[in-house]
Short mmCIF file of C-alpha atoms and ligand atoms in Angstrom, two decimals:
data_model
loop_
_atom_site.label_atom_id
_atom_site.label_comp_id
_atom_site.label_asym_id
_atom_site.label_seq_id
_atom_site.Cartn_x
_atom_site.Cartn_y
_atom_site.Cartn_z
CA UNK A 1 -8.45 4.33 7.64
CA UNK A 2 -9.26 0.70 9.13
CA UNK A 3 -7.19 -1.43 11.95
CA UNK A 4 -4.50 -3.04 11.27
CA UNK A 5 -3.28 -6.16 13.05
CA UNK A 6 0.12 -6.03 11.03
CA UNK A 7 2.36 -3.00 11.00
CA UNK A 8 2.88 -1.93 7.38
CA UNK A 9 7.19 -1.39 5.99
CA UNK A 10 7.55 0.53 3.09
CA UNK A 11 10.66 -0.20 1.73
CA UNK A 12 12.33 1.94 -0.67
CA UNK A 13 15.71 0.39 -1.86
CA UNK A 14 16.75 0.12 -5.93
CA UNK A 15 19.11 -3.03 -4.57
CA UNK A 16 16.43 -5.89 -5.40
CA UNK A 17 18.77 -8.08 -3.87
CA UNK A 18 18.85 -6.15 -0.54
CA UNK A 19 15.17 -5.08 -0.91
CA UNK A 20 14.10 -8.66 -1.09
CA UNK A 21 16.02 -9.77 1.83
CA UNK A 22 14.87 -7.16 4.02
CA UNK A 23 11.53 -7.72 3.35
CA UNK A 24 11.71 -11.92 3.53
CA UNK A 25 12.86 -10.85 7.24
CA UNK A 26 10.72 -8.41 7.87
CA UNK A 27 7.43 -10.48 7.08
CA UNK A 28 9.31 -13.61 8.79
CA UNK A 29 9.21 -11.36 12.04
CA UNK A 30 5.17 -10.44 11.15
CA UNK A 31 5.08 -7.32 9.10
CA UNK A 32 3.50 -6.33 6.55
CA UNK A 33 6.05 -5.25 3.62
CA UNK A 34 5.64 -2.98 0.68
CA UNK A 35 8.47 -2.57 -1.70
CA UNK A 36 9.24 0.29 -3.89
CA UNK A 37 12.58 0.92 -6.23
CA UNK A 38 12.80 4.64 -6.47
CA UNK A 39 11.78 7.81 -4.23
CA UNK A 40 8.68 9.42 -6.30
CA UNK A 41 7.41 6.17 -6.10
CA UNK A 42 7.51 6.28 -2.43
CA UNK A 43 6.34 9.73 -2.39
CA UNK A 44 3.27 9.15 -4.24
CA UNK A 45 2.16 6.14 -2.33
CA UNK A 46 2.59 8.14 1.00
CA UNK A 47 0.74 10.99 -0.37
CA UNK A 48 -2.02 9.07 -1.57
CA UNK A 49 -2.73 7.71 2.29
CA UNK A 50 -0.75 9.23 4.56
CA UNK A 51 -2.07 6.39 7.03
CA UNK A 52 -0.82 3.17 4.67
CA UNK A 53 2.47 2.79 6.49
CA UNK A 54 3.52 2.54 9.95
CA UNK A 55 7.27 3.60 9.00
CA UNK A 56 9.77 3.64 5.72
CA UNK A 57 13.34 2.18 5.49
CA UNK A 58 14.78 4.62 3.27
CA UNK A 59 17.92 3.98 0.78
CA UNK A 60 19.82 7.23 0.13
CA UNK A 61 21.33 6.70 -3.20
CA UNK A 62 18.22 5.91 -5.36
CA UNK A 63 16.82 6.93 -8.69
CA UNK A 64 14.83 10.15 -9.70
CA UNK A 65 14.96 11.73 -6.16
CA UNK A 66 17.73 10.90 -3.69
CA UNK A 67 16.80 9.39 0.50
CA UNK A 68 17.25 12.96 1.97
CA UNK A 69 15.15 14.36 -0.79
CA UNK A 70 12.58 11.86 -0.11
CA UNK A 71 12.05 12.61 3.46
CA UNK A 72 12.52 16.55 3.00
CA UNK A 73 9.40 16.48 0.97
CA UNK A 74 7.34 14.50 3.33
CA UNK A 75 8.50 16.21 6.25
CA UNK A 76 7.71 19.30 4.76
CA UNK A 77 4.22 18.19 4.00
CA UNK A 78 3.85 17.58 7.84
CA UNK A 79 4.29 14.13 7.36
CA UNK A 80 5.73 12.43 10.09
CA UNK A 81 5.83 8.78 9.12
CA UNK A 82 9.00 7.09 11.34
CA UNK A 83 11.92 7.20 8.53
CA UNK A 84 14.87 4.60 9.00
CA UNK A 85 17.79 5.84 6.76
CA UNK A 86 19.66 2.21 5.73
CA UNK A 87 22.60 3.46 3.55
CA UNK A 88 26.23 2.79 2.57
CA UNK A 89 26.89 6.60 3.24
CA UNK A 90 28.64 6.61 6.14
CA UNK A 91 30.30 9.89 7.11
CA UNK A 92 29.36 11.55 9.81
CA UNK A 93 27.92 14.61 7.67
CA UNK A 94 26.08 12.03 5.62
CA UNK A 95 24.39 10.95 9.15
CA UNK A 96 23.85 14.41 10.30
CA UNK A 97 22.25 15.57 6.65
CA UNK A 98 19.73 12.49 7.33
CA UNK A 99 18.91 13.91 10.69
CA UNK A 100 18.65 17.47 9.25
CA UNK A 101 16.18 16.31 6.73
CA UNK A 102 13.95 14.75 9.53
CA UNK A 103 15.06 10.79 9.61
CA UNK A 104 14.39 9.08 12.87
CA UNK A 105 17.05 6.72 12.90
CA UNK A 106 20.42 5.90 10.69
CA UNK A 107 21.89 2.34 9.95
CA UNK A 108 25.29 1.68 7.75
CA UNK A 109 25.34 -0.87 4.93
CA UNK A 110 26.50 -3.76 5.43
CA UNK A 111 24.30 -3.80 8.61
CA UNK A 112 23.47 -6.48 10.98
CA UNK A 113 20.08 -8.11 10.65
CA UNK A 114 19.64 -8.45 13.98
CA UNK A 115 20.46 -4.85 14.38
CA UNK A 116 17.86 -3.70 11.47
CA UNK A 117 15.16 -5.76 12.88
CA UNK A 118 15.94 -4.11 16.87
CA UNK A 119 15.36 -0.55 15.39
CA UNK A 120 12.48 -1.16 13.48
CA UNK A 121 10.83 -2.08 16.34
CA UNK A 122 12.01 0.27 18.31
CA UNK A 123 10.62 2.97 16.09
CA UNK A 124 7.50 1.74 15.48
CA UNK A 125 6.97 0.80 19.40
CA UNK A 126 8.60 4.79 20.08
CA UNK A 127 5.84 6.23 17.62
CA UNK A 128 2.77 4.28 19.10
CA UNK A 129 3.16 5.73 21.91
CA UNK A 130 3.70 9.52 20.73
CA UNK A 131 0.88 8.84 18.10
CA UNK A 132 -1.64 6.32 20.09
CA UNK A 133 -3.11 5.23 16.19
CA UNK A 134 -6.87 6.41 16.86
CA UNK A 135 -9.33 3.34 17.18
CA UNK A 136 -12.05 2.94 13.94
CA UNK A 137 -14.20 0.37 13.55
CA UNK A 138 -13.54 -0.82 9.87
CA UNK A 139 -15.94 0.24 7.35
CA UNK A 140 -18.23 -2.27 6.43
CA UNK A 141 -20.19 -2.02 3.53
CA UNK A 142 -23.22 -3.68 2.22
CA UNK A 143 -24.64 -1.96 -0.59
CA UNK A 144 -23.41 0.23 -3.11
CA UNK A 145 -24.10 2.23 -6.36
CA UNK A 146 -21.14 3.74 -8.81
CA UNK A 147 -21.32 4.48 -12.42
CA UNK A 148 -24.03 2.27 -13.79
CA UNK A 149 -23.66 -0.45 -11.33
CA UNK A 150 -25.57 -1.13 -8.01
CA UNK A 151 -23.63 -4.21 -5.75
CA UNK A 152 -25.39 -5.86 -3.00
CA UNK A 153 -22.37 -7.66 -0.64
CA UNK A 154 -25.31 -9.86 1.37
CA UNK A 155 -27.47 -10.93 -1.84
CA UNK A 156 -24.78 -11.01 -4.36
CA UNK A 157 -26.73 -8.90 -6.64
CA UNK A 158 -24.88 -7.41 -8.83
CA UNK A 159 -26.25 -5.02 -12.01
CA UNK A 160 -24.81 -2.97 -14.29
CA UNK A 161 -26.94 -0.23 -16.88
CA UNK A 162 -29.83 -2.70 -14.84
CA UNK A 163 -28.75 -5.91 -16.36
CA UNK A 164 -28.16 -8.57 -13.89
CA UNK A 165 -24.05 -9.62 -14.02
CA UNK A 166 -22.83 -13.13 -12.41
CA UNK A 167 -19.96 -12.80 -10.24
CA UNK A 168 -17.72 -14.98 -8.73
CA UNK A 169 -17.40 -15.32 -4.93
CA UNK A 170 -13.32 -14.31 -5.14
CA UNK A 171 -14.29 -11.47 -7.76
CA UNK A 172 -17.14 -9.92 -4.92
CA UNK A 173 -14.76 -10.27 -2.07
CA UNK A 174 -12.17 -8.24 -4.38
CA UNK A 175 -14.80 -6.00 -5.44
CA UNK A 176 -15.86 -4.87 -1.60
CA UNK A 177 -12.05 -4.75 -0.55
CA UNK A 178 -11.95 -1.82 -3.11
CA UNK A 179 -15.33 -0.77 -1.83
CA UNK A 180 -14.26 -0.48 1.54
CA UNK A 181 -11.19 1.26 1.12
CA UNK A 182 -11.98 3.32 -1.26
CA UNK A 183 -9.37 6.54 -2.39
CA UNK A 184 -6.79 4.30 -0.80
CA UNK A 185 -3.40 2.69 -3.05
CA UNK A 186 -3.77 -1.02 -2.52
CA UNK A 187 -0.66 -3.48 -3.27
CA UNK A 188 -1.32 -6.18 -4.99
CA UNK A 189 0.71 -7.90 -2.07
CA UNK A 190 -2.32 -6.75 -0.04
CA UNK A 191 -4.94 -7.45 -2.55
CA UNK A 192 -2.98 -11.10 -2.31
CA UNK A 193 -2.79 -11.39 1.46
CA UNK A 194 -6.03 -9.82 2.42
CA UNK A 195 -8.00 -10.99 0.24
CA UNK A 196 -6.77 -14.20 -1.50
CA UNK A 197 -5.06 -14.59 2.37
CA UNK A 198 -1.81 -15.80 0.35
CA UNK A 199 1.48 -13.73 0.14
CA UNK A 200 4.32 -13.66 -2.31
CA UNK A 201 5.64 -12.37 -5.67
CA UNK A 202 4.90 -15.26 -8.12
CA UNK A 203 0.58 -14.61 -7.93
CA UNK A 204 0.69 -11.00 -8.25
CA UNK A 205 0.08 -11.80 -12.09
CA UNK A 206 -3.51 -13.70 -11.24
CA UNK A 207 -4.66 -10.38 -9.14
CA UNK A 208 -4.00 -8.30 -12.48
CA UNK A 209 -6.29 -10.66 -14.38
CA UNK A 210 -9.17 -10.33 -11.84
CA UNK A 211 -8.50 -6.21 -12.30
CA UNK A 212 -9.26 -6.54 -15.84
CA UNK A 213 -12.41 -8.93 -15.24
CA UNK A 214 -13.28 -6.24 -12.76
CA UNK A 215 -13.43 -3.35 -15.53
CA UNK A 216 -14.78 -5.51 -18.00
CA UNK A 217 -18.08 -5.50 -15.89
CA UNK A 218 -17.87 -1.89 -14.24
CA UNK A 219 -16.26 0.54 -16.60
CA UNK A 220 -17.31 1.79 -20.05
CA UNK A 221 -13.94 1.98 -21.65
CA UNK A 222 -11.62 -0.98 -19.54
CA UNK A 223 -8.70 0.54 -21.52
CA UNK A 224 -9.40 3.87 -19.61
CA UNK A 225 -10.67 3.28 -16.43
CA UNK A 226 -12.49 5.70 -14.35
CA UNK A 227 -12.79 3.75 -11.01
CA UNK A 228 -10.25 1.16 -10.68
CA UNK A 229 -7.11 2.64 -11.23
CA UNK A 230 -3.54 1.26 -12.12
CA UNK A 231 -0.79 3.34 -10.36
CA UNK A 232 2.06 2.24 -11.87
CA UNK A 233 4.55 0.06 -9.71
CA UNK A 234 2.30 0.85 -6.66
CA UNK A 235 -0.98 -0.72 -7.22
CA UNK A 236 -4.51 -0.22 -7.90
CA UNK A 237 -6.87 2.45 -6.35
CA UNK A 238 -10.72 2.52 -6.21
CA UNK A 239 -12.54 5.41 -6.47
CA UNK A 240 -16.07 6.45 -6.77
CA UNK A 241 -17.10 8.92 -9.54
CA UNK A 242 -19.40 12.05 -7.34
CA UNK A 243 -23.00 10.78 -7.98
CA UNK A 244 -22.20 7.34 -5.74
CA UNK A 245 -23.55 6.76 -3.01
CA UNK A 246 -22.85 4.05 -0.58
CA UNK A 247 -25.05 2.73 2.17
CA UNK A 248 -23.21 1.15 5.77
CA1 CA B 1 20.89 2.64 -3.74
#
């Protein structure tokens, strides 16, 4: 887990139209958004890293696995991530099944920005304070061996089977972002903004071509990688195989 300045949304809404003007207002007010279109989707990414999100705005009616059965599943995991149900269900027993299965908070579509923007807040100030977010340095990492390759960060030295490989600044800086959060499911909206420092939709295409220049270098079969991983609609996750070894 490393800091983060920006609180992380995970938005989980099969309206692309709504999705995408949530999250324009969401990162207009500072967050940090992640968008997802159906609930094992969301599931997945929260199981992978329980600490990627600071809360979820949750759509009931959605593909594959309804709102309520979304947050059922992670509550009964002992997950406790802040859940904000935003749904056109609006009966009272709609609002009280929400509750039941564990949601913090309950907003009607159509809803008022203003009012979406208020609770958010409110939630993620309210669980701060219940859950003070535990203080670690971020991992820094200078040095390390996987597969057949051995990386120096400070040097640039970079070999693979011991052959020396050239790599680009931007492809390094990629390359220890995975490195350093290792077993974690990065966005390529993260990939863009952390490491590119860029957001938006339009370059997630030039972050997939860097992926495959990665595996080119690092894995024996790039059409079956064993350390940088596609997880579809989510991202890409690094992982070491068991031999690796990293040095701080
Ligand atoms: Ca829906």
């Amino acid at each position: 887990m490393s800091i983060r300045a920006r609180k992380h949304v995970l938005i989980v809404e099969d309206e692309k139209h709504l999705a995408m003007g949530v999250k324009y207002n969401l990162e207009a007010e500072g967050y940090r958004v992640t968008w997802v279109e159906d609930g094992p989707t969301a599931v997945r990414l929260i199981e992978a890293d329980h600490y990627a999100f600071d809360m979820m705005i949750l759509d009931l009616m959605l593909p594959g696995m309804s709102g309520y059965a979304v947050c059922q599943t992670l509550r009964e995991q002992g997950i406790f991530l802040p859940i904000l149900i935003l749904s056109a269900r609006s009966l009272p027993e709609d609002r009280a099944r929400g509750f039941d299965c564990g949601a913090n908070q309950y907003l009607n579509k159509p809803f008022d920005l203003d009012e979406l923007l208020a609770r958010v807040k409110n939630l993620l100030k309210l669980h701060t304070q219940v859950q003070p977010a535990p203080v670690v340095a971020p991992v820094k990492i200078n040095q390390i061996d996987f597969g057949r390759a051995s990386i120096n960060f400070e040097t640039y030295e970079v070999r693979v089977d011991d052959r020396e490989v050239k790599m680009t600044h931007k492809e390094l800086q990629l390359l220890r972002y995975f490195v350093e959060n290792q077993g974690r499911v990065i966005s390529r909206q993260e990939l863009l903004a952390e490491v590119w420092d860029m957001s938006g939709e339009m370059q997630t295409r030039s972050v997939d071509q860097f992926m495959l220049r990665l595996r080119k270098i690092f894995e024996i079969d790039p059409a079956k990688p064993k350390h940088f991983l596609t997880l579809r609609d989510a991202g890409y996750r690094f992982v070491l195989d068991t031999d690796s070894q990293a040095s701080l």
